[in-house]
XYZ file of C-alpha atoms in Angstrom:
631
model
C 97.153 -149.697 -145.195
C 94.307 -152.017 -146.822
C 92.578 -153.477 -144.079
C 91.663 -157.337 -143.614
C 88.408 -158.769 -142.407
C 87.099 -161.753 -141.089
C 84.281 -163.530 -139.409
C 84.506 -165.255 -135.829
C 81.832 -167.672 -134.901
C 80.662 -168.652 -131.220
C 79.557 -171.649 -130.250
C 78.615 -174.165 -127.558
C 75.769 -175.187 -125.553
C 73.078 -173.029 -124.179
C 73.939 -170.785 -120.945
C 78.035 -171.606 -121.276
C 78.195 -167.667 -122.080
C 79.222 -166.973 -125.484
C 76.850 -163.791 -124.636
C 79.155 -162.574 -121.870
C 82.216 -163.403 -123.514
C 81.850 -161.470 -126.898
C 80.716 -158.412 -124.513
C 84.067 -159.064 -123.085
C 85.983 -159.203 -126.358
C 84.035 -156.627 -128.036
C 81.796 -154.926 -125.252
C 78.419 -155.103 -127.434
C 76.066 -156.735 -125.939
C 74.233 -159.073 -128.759
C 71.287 -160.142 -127.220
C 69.248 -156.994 -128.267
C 65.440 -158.427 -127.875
C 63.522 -158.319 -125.458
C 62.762 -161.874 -125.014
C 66.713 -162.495 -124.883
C 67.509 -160.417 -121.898
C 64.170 -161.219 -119.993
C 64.991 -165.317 -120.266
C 68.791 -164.583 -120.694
C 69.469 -166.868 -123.611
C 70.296 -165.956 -127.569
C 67.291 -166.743 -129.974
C 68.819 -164.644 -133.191
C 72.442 -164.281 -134.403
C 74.106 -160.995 -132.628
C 77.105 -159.490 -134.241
C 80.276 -157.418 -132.301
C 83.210 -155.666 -134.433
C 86.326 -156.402 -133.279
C 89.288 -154.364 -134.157
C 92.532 -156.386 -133.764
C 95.108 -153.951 -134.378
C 97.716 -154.426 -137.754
C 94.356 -153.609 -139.903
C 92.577 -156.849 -138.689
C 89.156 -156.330 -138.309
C 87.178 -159.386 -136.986
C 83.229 -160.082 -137.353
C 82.020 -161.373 -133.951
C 78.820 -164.153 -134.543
C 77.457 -165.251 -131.358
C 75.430 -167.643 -132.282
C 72.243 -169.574 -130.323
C 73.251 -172.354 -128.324
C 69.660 -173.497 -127.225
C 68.586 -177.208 -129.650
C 65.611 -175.278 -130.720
C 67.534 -172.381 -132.452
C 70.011 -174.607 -134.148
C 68.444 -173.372 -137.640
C 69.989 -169.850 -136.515
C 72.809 -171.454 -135.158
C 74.123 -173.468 -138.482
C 72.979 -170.215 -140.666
C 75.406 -167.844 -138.182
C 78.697 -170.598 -138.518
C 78.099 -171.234 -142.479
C 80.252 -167.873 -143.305
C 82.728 -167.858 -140.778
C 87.026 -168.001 -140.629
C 87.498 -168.860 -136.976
C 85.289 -170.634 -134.290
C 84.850 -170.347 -130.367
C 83.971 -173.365 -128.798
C 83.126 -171.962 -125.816
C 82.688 -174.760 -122.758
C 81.802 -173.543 -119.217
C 84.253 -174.873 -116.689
C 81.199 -175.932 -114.334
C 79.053 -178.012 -116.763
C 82.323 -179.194 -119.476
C 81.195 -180.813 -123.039
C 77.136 -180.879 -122.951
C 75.594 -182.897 -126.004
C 74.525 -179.424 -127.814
C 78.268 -178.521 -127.171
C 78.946 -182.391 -129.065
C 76.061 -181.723 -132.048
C 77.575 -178.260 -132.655
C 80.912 -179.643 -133.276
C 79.333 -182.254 -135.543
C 77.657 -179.370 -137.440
C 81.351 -177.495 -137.488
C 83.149 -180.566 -138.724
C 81.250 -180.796 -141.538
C 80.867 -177.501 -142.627
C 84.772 -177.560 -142.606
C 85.959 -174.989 -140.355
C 89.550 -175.958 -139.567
C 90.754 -173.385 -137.616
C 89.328 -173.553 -134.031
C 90.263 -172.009 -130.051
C 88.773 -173.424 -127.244
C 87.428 -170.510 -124.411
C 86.460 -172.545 -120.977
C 84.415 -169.939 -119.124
C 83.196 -169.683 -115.863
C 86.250 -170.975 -114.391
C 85.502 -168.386 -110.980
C 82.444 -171.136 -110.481
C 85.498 -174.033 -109.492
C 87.618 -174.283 -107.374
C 91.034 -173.534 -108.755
C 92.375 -176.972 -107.959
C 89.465 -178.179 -109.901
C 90.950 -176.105 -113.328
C 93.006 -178.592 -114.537
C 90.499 -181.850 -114.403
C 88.208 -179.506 -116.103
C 90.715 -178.763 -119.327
C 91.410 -182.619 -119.311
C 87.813 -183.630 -119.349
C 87.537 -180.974 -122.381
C 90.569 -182.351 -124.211
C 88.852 -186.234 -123.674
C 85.641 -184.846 -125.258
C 87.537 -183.265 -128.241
C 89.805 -185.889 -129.348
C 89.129 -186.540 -133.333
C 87.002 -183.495 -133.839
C 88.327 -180.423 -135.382
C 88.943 -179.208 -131.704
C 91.376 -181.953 -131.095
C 94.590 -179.658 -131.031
C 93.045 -176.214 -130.593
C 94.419 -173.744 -128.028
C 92.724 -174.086 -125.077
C 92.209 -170.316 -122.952
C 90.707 -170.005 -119.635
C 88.532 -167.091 -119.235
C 86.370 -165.037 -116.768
C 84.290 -162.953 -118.591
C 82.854 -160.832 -115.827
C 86.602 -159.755 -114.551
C 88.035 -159.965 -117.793
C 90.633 -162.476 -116.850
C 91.984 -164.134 -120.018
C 90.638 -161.828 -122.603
C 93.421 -160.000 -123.768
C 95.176 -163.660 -124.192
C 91.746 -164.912 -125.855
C 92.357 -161.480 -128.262
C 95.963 -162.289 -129.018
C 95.153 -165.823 -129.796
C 92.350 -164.740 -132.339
C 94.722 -162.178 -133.866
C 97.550 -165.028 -134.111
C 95.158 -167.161 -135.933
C 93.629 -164.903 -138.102
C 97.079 -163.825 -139.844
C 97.629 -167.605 -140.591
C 94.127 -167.521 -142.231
C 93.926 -166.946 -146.265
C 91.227 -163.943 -146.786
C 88.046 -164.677 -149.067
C 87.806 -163.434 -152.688
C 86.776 -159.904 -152.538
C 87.387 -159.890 -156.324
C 85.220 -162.049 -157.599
C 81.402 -162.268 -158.183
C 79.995 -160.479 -154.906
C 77.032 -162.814 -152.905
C 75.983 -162.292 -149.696
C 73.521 -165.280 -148.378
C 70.848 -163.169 -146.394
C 69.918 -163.910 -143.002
C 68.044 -160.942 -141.530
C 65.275 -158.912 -143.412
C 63.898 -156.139 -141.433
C 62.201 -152.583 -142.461
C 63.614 -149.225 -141.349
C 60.994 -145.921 -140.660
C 62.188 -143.984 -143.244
C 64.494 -145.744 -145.101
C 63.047 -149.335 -146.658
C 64.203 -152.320 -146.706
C 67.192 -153.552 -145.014
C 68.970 -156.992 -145.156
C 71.755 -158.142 -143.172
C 74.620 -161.045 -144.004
C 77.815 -161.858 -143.987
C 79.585 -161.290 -147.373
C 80.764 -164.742 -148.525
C 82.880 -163.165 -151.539
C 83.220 -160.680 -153.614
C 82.735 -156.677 -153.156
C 79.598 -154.474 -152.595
C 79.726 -151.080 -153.648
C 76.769 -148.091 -152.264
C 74.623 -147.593 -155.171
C 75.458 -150.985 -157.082
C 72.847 -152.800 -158.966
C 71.887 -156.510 -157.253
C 69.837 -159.606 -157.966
C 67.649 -161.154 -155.459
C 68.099 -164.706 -155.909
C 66.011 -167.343 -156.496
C 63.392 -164.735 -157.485
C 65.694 -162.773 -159.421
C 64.111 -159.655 -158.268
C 66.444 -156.340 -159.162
C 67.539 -153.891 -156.562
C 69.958 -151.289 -155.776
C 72.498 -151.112 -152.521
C 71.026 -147.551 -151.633
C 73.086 -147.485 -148.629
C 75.784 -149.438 -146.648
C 76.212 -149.753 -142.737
C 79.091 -152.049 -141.521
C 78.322 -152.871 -137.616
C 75.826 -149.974 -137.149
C 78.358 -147.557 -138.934
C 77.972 -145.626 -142.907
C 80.223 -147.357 -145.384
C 80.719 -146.884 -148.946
C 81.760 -150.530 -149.418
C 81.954 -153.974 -147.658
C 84.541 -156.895 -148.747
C 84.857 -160.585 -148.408
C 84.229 -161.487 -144.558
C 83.011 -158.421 -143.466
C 79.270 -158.294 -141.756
C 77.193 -155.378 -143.471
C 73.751 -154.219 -143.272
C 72.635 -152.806 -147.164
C 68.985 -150.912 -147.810
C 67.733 -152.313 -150.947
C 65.773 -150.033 -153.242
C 62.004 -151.265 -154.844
C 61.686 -154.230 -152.824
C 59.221 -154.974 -149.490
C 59.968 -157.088 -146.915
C 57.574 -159.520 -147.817
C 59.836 -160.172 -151.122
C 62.543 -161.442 -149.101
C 63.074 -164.080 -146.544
C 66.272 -165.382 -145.041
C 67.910 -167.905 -147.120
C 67.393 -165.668 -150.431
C 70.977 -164.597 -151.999
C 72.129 -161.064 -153.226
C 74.481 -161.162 -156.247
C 75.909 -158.665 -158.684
C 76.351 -161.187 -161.487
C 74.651 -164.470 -162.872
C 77.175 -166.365 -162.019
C 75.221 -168.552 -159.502
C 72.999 -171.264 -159.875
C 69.592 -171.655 -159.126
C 68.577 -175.103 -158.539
C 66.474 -177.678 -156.574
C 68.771 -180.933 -157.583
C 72.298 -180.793 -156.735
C 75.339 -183.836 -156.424
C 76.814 -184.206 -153.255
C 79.383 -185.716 -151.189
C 77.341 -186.408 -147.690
C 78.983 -187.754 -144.499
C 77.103 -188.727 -141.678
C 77.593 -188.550 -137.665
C 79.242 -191.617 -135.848
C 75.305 -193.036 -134.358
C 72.498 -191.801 -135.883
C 68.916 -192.591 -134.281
C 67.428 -194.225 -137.260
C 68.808 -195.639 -140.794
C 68.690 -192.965 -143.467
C 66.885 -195.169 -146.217
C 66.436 -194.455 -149.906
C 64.166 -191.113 -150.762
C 63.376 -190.147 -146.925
C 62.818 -186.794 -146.180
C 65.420 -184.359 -144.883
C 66.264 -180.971 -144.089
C 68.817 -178.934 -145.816
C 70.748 -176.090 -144.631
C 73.232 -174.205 -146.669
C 74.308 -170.856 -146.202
C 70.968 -169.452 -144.715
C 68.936 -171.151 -146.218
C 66.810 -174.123 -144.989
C 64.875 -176.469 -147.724
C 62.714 -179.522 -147.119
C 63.561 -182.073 -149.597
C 64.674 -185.978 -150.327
C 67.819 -187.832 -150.247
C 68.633 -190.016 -153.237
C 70.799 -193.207 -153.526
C 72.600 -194.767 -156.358
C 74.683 -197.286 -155.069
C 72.678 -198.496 -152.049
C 69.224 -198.456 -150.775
C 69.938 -196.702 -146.733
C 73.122 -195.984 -144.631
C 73.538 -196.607 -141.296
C 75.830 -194.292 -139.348
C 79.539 -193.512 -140.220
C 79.821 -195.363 -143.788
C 82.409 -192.726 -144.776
C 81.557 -190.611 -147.494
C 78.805 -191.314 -149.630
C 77.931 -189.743 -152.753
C 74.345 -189.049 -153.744
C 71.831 -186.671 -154.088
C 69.364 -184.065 -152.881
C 65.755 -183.670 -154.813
C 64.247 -179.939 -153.000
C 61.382 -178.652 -152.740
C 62.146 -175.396 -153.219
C 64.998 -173.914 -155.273
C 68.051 -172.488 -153.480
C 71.157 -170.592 -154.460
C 74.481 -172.429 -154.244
C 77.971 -173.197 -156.148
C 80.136 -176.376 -156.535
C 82.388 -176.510 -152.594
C 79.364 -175.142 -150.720
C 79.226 -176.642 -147.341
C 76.137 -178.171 -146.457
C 74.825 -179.788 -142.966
C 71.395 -182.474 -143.284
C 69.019 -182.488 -140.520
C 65.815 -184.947 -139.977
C 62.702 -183.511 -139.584
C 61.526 -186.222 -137.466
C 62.976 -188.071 -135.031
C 65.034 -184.357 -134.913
C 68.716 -184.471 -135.200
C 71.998 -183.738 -137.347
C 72.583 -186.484 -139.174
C 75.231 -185.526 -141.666
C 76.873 -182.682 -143.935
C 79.472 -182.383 -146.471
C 80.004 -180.159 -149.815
C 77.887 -179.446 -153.200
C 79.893 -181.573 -155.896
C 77.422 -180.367 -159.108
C 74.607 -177.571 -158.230
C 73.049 -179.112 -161.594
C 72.699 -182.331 -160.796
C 70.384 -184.306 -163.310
C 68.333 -187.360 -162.627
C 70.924 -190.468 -163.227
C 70.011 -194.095 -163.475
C 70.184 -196.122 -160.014
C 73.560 -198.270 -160.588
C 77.549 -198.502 -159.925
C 77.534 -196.747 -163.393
C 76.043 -192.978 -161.543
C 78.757 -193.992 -158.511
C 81.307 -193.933 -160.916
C 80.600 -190.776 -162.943
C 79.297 -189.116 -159.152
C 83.570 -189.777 -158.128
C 84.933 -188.885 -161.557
C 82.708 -185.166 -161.315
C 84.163 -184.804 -157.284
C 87.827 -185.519 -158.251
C 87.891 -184.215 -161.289
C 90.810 -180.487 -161.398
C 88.950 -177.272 -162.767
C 90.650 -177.947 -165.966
C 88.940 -181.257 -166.362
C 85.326 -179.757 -165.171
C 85.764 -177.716 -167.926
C 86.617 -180.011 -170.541
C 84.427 -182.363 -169.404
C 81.752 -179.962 -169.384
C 82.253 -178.409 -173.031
C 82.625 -181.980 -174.132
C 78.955 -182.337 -173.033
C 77.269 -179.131 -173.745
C 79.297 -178.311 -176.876
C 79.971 -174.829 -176.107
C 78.781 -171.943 -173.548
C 79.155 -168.662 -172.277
C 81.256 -167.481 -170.186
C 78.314 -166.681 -167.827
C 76.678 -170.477 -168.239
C 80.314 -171.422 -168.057
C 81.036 -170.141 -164.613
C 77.680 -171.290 -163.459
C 78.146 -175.165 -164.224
C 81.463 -175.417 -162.658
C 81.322 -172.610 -160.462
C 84.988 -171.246 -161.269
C 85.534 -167.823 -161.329
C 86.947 -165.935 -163.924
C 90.967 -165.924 -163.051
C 90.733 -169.857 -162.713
C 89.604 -169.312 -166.404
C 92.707 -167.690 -167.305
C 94.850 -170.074 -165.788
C 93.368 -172.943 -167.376
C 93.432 -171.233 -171.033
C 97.216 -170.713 -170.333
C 98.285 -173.307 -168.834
C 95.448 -176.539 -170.789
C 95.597 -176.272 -174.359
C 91.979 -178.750 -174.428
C 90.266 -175.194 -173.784
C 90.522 -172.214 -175.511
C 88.354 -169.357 -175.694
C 86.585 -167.621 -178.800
C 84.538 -164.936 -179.856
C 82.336 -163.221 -177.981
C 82.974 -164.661 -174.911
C 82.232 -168.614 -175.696
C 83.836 -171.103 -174.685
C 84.886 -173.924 -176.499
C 86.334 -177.339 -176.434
C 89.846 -177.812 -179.152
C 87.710 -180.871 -180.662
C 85.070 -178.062 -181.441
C 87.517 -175.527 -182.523
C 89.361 -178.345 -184.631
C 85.579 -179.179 -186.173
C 84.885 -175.649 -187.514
C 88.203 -175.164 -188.934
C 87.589 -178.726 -191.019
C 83.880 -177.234 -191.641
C 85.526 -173.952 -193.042
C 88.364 -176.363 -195.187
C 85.371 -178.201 -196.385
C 83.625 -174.897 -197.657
C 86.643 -173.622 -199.341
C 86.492 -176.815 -201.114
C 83.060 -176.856 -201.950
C 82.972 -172.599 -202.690
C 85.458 -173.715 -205.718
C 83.176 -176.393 -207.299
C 80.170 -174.300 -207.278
C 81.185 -170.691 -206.867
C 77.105 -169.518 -207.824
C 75.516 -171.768 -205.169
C 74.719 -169.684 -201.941
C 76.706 -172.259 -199.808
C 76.230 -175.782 -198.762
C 73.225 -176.657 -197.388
C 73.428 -177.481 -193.841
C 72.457 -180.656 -193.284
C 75.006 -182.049 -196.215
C 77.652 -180.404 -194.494
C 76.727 -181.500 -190.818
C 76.227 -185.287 -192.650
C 79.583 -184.733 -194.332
C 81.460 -184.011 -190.997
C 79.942 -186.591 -189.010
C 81.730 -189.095 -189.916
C 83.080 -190.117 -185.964
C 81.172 -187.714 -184.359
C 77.474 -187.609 -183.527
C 75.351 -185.485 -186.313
C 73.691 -183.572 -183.098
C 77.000 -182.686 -181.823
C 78.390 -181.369 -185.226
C 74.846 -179.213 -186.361
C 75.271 -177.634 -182.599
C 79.052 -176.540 -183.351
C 77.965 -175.254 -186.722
C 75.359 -173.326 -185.158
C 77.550 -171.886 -182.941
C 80.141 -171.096 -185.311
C 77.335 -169.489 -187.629
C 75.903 -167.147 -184.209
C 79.696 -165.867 -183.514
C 80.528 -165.060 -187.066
C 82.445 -167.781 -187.419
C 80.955 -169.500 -190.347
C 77.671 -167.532 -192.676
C 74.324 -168.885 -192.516
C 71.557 -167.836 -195.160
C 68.365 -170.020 -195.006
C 69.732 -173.387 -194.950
C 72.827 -172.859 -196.822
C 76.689 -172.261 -194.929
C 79.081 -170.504 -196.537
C 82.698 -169.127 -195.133
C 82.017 -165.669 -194.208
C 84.148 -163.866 -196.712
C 82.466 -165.553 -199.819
C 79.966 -164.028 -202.336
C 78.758 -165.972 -204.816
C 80.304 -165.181 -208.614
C 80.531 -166.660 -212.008
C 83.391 -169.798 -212.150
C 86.441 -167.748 -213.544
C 86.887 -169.971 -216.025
C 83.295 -169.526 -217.678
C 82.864 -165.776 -216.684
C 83.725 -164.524 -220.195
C 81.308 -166.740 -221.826
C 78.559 -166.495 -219.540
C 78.236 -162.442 -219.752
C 78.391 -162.717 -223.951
C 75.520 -165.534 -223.355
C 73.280 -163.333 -221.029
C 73.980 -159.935 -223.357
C 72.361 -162.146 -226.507
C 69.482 -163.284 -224.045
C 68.828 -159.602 -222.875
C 68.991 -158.319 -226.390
C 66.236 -160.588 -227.648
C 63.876 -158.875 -225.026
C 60.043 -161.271 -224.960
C 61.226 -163.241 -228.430
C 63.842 -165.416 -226.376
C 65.478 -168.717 -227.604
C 65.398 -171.658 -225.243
C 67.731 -171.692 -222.526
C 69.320 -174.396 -223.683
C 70.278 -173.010 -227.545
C 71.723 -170.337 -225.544
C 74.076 -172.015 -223.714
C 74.843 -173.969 -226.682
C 75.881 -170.723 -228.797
C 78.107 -170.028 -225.884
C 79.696 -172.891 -225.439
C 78.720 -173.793 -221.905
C 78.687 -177.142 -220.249
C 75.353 -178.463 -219.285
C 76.137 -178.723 -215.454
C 77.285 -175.072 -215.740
C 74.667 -173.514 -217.403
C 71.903 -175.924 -215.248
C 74.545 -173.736 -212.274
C 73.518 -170.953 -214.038
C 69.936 -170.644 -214.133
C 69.680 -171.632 -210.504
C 71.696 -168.923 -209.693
C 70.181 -166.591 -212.024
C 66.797 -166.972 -210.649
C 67.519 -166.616 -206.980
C 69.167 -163.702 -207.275
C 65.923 -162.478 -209.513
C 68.042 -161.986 -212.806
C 66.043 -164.128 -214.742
C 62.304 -165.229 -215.160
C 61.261 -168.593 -217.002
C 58.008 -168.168 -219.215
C 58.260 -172.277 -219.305
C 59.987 -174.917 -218.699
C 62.212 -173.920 -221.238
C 62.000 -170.213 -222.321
C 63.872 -167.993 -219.889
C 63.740 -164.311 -220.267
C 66.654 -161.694 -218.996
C 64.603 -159.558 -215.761
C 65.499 -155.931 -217.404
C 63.336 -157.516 -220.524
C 60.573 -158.352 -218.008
C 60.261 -154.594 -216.505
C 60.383 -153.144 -219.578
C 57.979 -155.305 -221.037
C 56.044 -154.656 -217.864
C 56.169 -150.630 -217.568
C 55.244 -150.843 -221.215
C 51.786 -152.642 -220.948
C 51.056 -150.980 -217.690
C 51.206 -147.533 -219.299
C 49.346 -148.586 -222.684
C 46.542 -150.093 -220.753
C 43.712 -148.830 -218.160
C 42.843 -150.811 -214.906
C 42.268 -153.808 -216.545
C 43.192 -155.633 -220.023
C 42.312 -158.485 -221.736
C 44.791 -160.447 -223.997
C 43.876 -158.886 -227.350
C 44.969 -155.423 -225.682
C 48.223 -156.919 -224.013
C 49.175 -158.743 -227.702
C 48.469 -155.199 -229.477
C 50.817 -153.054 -226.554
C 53.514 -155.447 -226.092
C 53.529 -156.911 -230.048
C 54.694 -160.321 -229.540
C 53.306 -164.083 -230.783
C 50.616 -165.736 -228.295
C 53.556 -168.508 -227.441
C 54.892 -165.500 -225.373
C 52.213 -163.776 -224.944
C 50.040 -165.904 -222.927
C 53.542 -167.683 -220.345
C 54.033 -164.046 -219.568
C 50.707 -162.835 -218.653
C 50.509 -165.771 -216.302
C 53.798 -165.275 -214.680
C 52.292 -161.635 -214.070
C 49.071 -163.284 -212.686
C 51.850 -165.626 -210.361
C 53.969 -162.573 -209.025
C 50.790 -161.233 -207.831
C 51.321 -158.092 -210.254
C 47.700 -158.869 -212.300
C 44.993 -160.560 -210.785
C 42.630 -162.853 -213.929
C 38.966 -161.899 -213.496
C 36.798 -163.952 -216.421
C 38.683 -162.806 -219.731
C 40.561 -159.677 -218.139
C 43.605 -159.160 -215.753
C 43.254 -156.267 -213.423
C 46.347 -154.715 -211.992
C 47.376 -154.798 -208.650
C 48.027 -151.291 -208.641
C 49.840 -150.869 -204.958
C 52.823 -153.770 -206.786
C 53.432 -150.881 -209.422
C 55.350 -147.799 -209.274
């Protein structure tokens, strides 16, 4: 049977024994430096499997509890399913125990058990005071209802109820995407004699594969996944909630550092601006005022950066949720729903959290107006991110697609069935139905257009972009049509648009006429008539035969000796072989009248348009050929 994972967090306040109690549960012992066991107290995340029975495999994170390590602390609880709150029966709810529920709550864990340790240092009489004081201290955090299980770690009392409890939780708890784009925020880097590289993380989504090629982000450095370990043991693969250890190929350690994100697709953004929707602690030290510094954690990362206002100048304490913005220093890896916890530098302390609403958040204008939109972007369903989106940008990729909204692909599919506003076209673009509505009109305007002037190479773009613009932006309508031209939509040659099955052709109705007209002009070789008098003797109107020459001469059937004289291009290479060969490396115009026997009034516009092709080059009195132009 497939097997489900999950990840288990630990927390509470320094020395309440989340240590002794994932031994317990797991019997790994997490502290594994030196400095931990000499002073007894967690510095760096430790990690336990836990096998559940039913194929439930839990991810133990004991995370520090000490104030100092609370950067370790907020990176080990960003990834996880369940939490801990462990509270030691002689000591109850300390204030790290109170900021580390602050830091839960607003990274939205929602599923929570309470494990009061310790309980051999009271009396037993004393028990139940100490699991009312705890309930007190919990009331309105996510803790509030949560199972509450007494435990000894040392003699094991309460530990298989602790594991049932877990287990009984877990099945109630939807798994994370194992199918989708695979990203695992990093938050150990460490080299192996031997082997390279290794990183460690908890897989937030998606699938990892031995031997799969990754992207370091922000650097976008690209590795391999040379080999898998899953809690110190070889695995060909690790899933969706599952802690795994993977040695990267042609990187150092000094290319990564915890916070950096592996990914098997672009499908994340990097960015140093995003939207957000921040809530703050009930009492905060100090106002938060417009553009003061703070510090960022998401995932594993941790940023220096500013907070910016739109609708106020500071905030207080617990105004409910504000929306706003962070400006970073440095760029991080995120997606829109990422949970997010804000920390001051100085005086230190947690002073909010909340989720990413836009990981490509712009600079807006301070005002009500950037409120307004800010709400409209957090409310708005993945359908209307999308249209919104496409409305704005015109059309995109698939991969720039999931990026901006930070859907995944199936939501994609969904939304194409189910909201006709979005439908999909070639090669993987996305568009808008105003934009697919626009290039069908473009393509009815072309037929049109094709009819009346069936020689012309197509209409030029900007008459066709000013011809559809008649509600619509002309910057909006040339993108579309450049799109439609890229995805072979529409045909683009130099400036001109054409539909994509049309070749330009005599008008049927003058065909006839037109070939007779062009077999009298060929047959009169240099001695041609004037363009017009042909046209006449044909019977052609004067806007088709002015049609006529244009298209003549771009497609190189014709060459004018004047403004008037035109002559067929089979008479101009014969006429040109012929002097060639009856002439050395140079000739002057008594030689050229004598080989090519025609009156000076051709003579002379001919020699010239040789001297323009670049085929003869005048020197004095002479022309001398070009001789790498003839064959």
């Amino acid at each position: 049977m497939e097997k489900h994972y999950y990840t288990v967090g630990m927390a509470g306040h320094i020395d309440h024994g989340k240590t002794s109690l994932t031994k317990a549960l797991t019997n790994v012992d997490t502290d594994r430096l030196k400095e931990e066991k000499e002073r007894q107290i967690s510095i760096e995340l430790g990690f336990a499997p836990l096998e559940l029975g039913d194929n439930l495999v839990a991810s133990i994170i004991d995370v520090p509890g000490h104030e100092r390590f609370i950067r370790q602390m907020i990176a080990g609880v960003a990834g996880i399913d369940l939490v801990i709150l462990v509270v030691a029966a002689d000591e109850g709810v300390m204030p790290q125990t109170k900021e580390h529920l602050d830091i839960l709550s607003f990274l939205g864990i929602k599923k929570g058990i309470v494990a009061v340790t310790k309980i051999d240092k009271v009396d037993p009489d004393f028990v139940e005071l100490v699991k009312e004081e705890v309930k007190e201290q919990l009331v309105g955090t996510v803790f509030a209802d949560s199972p509450m299980i007494l435990v000894d770690s040392l003699k094991g009392n309460g530990i298989n109820e602790l594991k049932q409890e877990i287990k009984g939780n877990l099945l109630e708890t939807e798994e994370r995407n194992a199918n989708g784009a695979f990203r695992l925020p990093i938050d150990q880097v460490f080299t192996v004699k031997g082997q390279g590289t290794v990183v460690r993380g908890t897989v937030y989504e998606g699938t990892v594969i031995e031997g799969q090629s990754l992207l370091i982000l922000p650097s976008r450095k690209e590795t391999k996944a040379r080999q898998l370990q899953v809690h110190h043991k070889a695995a060909d693969r690790a899933v969706a909630g599952q802690r795994v250890a993977i040695n990267l190929s042609n990187v150092t350690k000094e290319d990564l550092d915890r916070g950096d994100v592996l990914v098997d697709k672009e499908h994340f953004v990097v960015t140093n601006t995003i939207d957000i929707s921040l809530s703050l602690v009930e009492k905060i030290k100090l106002a938060v005022k417009q553009r003061a510094p703070i510090k960022l954690h998401l995932g594993t990362s941790e940023v220096m950066g500013k907070i910016v206002f739109f609708d106020r100048n500071e905030v207080v304490g617990d105004e409910g949720e504000v929306l706003c913005q962070l400006r970073l220093n440095e760029e991080i890896v995120t997606k829109r729903g990422d949970r997010f916890i804000l920390r001051r530098a100085t005086p230190v302390e947690t002073i909010g959290g909340g989720w990413v609403i836009d990981p490509n958040g712009q600079k807006y204008k301070f005002g009500q107006a950037t409120a307004n939109m800010l709400h409209k972007k957090k409310e708005g369903t993945p359908a209307q991110r999308i249209i919104d989106i496409l409305k704005e940008k015109k059309y995109m990729s698939k991969k720039e697609l999931f990026q901006q909204t930070s859907l995944k692909e199936e939501a994609l599919t969904e939304i194409k069935a189910s909201e006709p506003d979005v439908i999909e076209v070639l090669q993987g673009y996305t568009l808008h139905s105003e934009q697919t509505a626009l290039i069908n009109r473009a393509k009815d305007v072309l037929a049109t257009y094709h009819d009346k002037y069936p020689m012309r190479m197509g209409m030029n773009k900007a008459e066709l972009v000013s011809f559809l613009s008649h509600n619509v932006p002309k910057e909006w309508v040339g993108s579309v049509v450049d799109f439609a031209s890229q995805t072979g939509e529409l045909k683009k040659q130099e400036q001109f648009i054409a539909l994509v099955q049309f070749e330009e052709s005599f008008p049927a109705n003058w065909s006839k006429r037109i070939e007779s007209m062009l077999i009298d002009l060929n047959s009169d070789g240099l001695n041609a008539k004037s363009w017009e008098e042909y046209g006449q003797k044909a019977g052609l109107p004067k806007d088709v035969l002015e049609e006529l020459k244009h298209y003549l001469r771009q497609k190189g059937k014709i060459y004018f000796l004047d403004d008037k004289i035109a002559i067929s291009s089979s008479s101009f290479e014969l006429a040109l072989k012929k002097l060639y060969n009856n002439t050395e490396n140079s000739f002057d115009l008594k030689q050229a009248k004598d080989s090519l026997d025609v009156s000076r009034k051709y003579l002379i516009p001919f020699v010239e348009l040789l001297d323009h092709l670049g085929i003869t080059k005048r020197q004095d009195q002479n022309r001398v050929w070009v001789r790498n132009t003839i064959e």
